mmCIF file of C-alpha atoms in Angstrom:
data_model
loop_
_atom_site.group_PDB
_atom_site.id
_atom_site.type_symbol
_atom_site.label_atom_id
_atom_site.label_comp_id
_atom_site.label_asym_id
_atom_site.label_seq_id
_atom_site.Cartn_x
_atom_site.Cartn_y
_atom_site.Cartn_z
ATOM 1 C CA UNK A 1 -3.111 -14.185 -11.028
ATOM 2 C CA UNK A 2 -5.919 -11.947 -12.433
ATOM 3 C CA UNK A 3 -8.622 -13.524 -10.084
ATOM 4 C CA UNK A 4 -7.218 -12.072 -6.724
ATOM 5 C CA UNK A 5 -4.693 -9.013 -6.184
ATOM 6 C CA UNK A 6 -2.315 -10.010 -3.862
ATOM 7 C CA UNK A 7 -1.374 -6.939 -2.751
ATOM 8 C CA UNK A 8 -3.862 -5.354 -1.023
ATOM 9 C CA UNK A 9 -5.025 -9.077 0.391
ATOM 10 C CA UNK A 10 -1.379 -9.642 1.878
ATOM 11 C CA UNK A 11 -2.120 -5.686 3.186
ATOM 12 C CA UNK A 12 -4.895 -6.400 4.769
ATOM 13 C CA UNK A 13 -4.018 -9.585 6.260
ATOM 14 C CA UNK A 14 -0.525 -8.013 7.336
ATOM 15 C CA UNK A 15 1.888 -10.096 5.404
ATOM 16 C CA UNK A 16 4.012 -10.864 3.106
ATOM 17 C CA UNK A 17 2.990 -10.689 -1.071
ATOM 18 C CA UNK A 18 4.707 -14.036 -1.084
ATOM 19 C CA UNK A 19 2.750 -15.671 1.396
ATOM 20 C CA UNK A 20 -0.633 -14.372 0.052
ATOM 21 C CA UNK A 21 0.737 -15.583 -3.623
ATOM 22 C CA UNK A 22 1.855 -19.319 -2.127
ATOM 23 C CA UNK A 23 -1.929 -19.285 -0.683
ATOM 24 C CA UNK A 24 -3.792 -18.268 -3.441
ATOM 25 C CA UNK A 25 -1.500 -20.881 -5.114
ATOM 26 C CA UNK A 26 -2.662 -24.114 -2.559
ATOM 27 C CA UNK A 27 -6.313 -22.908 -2.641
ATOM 28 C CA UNK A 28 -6.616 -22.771 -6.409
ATOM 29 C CA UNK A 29 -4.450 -26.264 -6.086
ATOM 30 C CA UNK A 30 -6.662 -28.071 -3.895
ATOM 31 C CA UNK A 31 -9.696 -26.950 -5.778
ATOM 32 C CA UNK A 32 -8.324 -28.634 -9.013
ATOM 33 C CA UNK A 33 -7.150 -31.916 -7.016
ATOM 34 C CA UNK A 34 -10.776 -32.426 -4.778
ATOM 35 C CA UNK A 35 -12.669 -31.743 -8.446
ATOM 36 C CA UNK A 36 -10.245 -34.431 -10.155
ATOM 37 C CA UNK A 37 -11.269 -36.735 -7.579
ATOM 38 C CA UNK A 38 -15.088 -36.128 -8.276
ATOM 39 C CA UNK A 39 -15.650 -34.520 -4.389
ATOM 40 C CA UNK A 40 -18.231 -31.624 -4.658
ATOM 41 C CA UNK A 41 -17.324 -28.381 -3.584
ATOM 42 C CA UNK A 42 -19.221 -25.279 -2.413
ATOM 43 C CA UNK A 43 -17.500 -22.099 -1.969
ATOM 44 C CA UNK A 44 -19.727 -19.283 0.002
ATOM 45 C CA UNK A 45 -17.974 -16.145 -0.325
ATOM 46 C CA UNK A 46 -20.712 -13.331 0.659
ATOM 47 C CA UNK A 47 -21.109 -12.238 -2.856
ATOM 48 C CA UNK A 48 -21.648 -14.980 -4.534
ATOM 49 C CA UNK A 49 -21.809 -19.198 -4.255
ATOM 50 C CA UNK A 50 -19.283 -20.811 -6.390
ATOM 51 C CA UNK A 51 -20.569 -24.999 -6.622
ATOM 52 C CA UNK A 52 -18.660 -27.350 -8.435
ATOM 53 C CA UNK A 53 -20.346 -30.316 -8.567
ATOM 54 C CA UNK A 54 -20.089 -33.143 -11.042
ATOM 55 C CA UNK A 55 -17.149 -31.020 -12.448
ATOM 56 C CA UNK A 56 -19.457 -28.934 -13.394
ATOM 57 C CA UNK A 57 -19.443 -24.995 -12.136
ATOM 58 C CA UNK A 58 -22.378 -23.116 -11.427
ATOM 59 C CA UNK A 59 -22.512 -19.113 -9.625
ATOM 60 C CA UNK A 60 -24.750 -17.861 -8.022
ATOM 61 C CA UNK A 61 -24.381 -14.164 -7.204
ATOM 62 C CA UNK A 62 -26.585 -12.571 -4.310
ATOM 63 C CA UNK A 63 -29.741 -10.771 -5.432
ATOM 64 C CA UNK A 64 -28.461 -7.251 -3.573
ATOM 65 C CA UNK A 65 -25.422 -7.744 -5.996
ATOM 66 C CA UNK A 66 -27.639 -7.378 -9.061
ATOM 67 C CA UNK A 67 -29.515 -4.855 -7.353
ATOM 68 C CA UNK A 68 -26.210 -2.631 -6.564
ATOM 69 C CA UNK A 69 -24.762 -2.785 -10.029
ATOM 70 C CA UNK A 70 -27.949 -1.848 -11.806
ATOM 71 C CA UNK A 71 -27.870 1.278 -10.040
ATOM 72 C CA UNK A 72 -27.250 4.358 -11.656
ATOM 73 C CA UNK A 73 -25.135 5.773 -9.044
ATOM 74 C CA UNK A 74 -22.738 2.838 -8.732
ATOM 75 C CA UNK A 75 -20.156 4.093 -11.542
ATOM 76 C CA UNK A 76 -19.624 7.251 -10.038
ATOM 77 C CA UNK A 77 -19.322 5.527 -5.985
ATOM 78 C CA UNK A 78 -16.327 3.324 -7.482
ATOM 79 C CA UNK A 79 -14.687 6.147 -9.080
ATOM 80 C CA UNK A 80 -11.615 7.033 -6.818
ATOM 81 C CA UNK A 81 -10.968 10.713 -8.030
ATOM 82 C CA UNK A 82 -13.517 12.429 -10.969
ATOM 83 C CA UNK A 83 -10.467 14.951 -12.227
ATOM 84 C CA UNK A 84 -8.841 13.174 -15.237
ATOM 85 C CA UNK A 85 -5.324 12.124 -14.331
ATOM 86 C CA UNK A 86 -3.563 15.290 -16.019
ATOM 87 C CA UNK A 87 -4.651 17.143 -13.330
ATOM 88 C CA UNK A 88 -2.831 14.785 -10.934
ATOM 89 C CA UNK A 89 0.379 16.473 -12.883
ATOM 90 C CA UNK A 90 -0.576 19.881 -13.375
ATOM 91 C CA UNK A 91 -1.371 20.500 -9.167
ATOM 92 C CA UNK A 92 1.344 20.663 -6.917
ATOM 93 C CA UNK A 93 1.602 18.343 -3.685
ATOM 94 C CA UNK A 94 1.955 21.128 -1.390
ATOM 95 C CA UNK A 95 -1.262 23.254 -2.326
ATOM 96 C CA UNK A 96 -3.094 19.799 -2.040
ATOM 97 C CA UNK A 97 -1.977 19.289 1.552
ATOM 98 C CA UNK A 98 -3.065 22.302 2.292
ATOM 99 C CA UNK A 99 -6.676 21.812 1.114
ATOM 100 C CA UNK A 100 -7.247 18.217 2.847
ATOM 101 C CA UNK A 101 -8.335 17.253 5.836
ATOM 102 C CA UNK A 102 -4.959 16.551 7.469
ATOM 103 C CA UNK A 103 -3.423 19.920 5.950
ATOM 104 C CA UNK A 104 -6.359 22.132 7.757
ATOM 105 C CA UNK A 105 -5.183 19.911 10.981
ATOM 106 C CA UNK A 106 -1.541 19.999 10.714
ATOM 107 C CA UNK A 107 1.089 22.566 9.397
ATOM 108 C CA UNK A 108 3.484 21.558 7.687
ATOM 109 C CA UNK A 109 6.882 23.454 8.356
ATOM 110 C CA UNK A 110 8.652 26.018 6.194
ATOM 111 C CA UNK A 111 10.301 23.791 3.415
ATOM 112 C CA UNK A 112 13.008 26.097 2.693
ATOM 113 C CA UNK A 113 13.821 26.595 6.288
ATOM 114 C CA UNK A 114 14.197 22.769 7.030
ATOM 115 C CA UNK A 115 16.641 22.750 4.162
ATOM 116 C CA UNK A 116 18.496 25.751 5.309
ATOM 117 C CA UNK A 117 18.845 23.821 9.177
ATOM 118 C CA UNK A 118 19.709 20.275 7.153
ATOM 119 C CA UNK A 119 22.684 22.200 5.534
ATOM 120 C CA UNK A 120 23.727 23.440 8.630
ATOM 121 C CA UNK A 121 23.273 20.113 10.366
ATOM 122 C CA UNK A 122 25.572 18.346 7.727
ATOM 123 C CA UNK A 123 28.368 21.635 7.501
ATOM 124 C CA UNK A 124 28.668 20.789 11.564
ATOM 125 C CA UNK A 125 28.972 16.994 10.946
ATOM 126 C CA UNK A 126 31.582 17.814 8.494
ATOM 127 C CA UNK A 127 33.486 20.072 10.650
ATOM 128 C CA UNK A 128 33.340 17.774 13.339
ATOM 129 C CA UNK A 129 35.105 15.195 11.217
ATOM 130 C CA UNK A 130 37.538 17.734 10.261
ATOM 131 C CA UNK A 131 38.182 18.744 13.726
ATOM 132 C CA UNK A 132 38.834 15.551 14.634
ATOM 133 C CA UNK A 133 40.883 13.639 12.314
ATOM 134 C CA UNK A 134 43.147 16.650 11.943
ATOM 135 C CA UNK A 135 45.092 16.997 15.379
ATOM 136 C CA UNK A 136 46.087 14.721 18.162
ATOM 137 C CA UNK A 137 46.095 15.823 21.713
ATOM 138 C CA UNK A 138 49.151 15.102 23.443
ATOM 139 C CA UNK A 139 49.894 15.021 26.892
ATOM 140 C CA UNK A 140 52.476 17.177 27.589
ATOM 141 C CA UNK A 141 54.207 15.843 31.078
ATOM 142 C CA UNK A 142 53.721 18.503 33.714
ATOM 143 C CA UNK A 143 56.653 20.140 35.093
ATOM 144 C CA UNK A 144 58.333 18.869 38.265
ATOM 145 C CA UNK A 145 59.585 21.081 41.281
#
């Protein structure tokens, strides 16, 4: 489906890809079958008016639409980052953090010291094991006077 993502639809609607693809699916479905049948249909989507009628298609896009695109400013507004994507690979994720919003807010702990407590944290889950497996406690019967 090139029409409609449906990933970030089934995102924002909080559910599953497969649900979002099975509607797309019925809409697109139903829209063939009622034009097959000769019913008119009218499709208001904010953006733009999508009429089928006499199986025949017309748009019609809203006139702050044309007004939007045709400015000069647009391109660089839907532009996500304006680095070229090398740089993406070049910059390291930590020094990024650091620089953002969230970094300035939160600290992020001591990498090398959270590995250095996860090693320990495993060696005692290990020993633990050990300990455990390799004896049996055995009550010895007391003495008896």
């Amino acid at each position: 489906m090139i029409y409609a993502n449906p990933v970030p639809v089934a995102n924002a609607c909080q559910m599953g890809k497969d649900v979002v693809e099975d509607a797309l699916k019925a809409i697109c479905k139903a829209i063939i079958d009622l034009t097959m049948c000769d019913r008119d249909i009218s499709l208001q989507m904010g953006f733009c008016n999508v009429r089928i009628t006499d199986r025949k298609l017309k748009v019609i896009f809203a006139d702050y639409l044309a007004k939007e695109l045709s400015d000069k400013n647009f391109e660089g507004q839907m532009k996500r980052q304006a680095s070229p994507v090398a740089t993406l690979w070049k910059t390291s994720y930590n020094k990024n953090f650091e620089r953002s919003s969230l970094g300035t807010l939160i600290k992020k702990p001591n990498q090398e010291v959270t590995e250095a407590l996860n090693e320990k944290t495993k060696a005692l889950k290990m020993m633990s094991l050990d300990m455990s497996s390799s004896s049996k406690f055995t009550k010895s019967a007391a003495p008896r006077k």
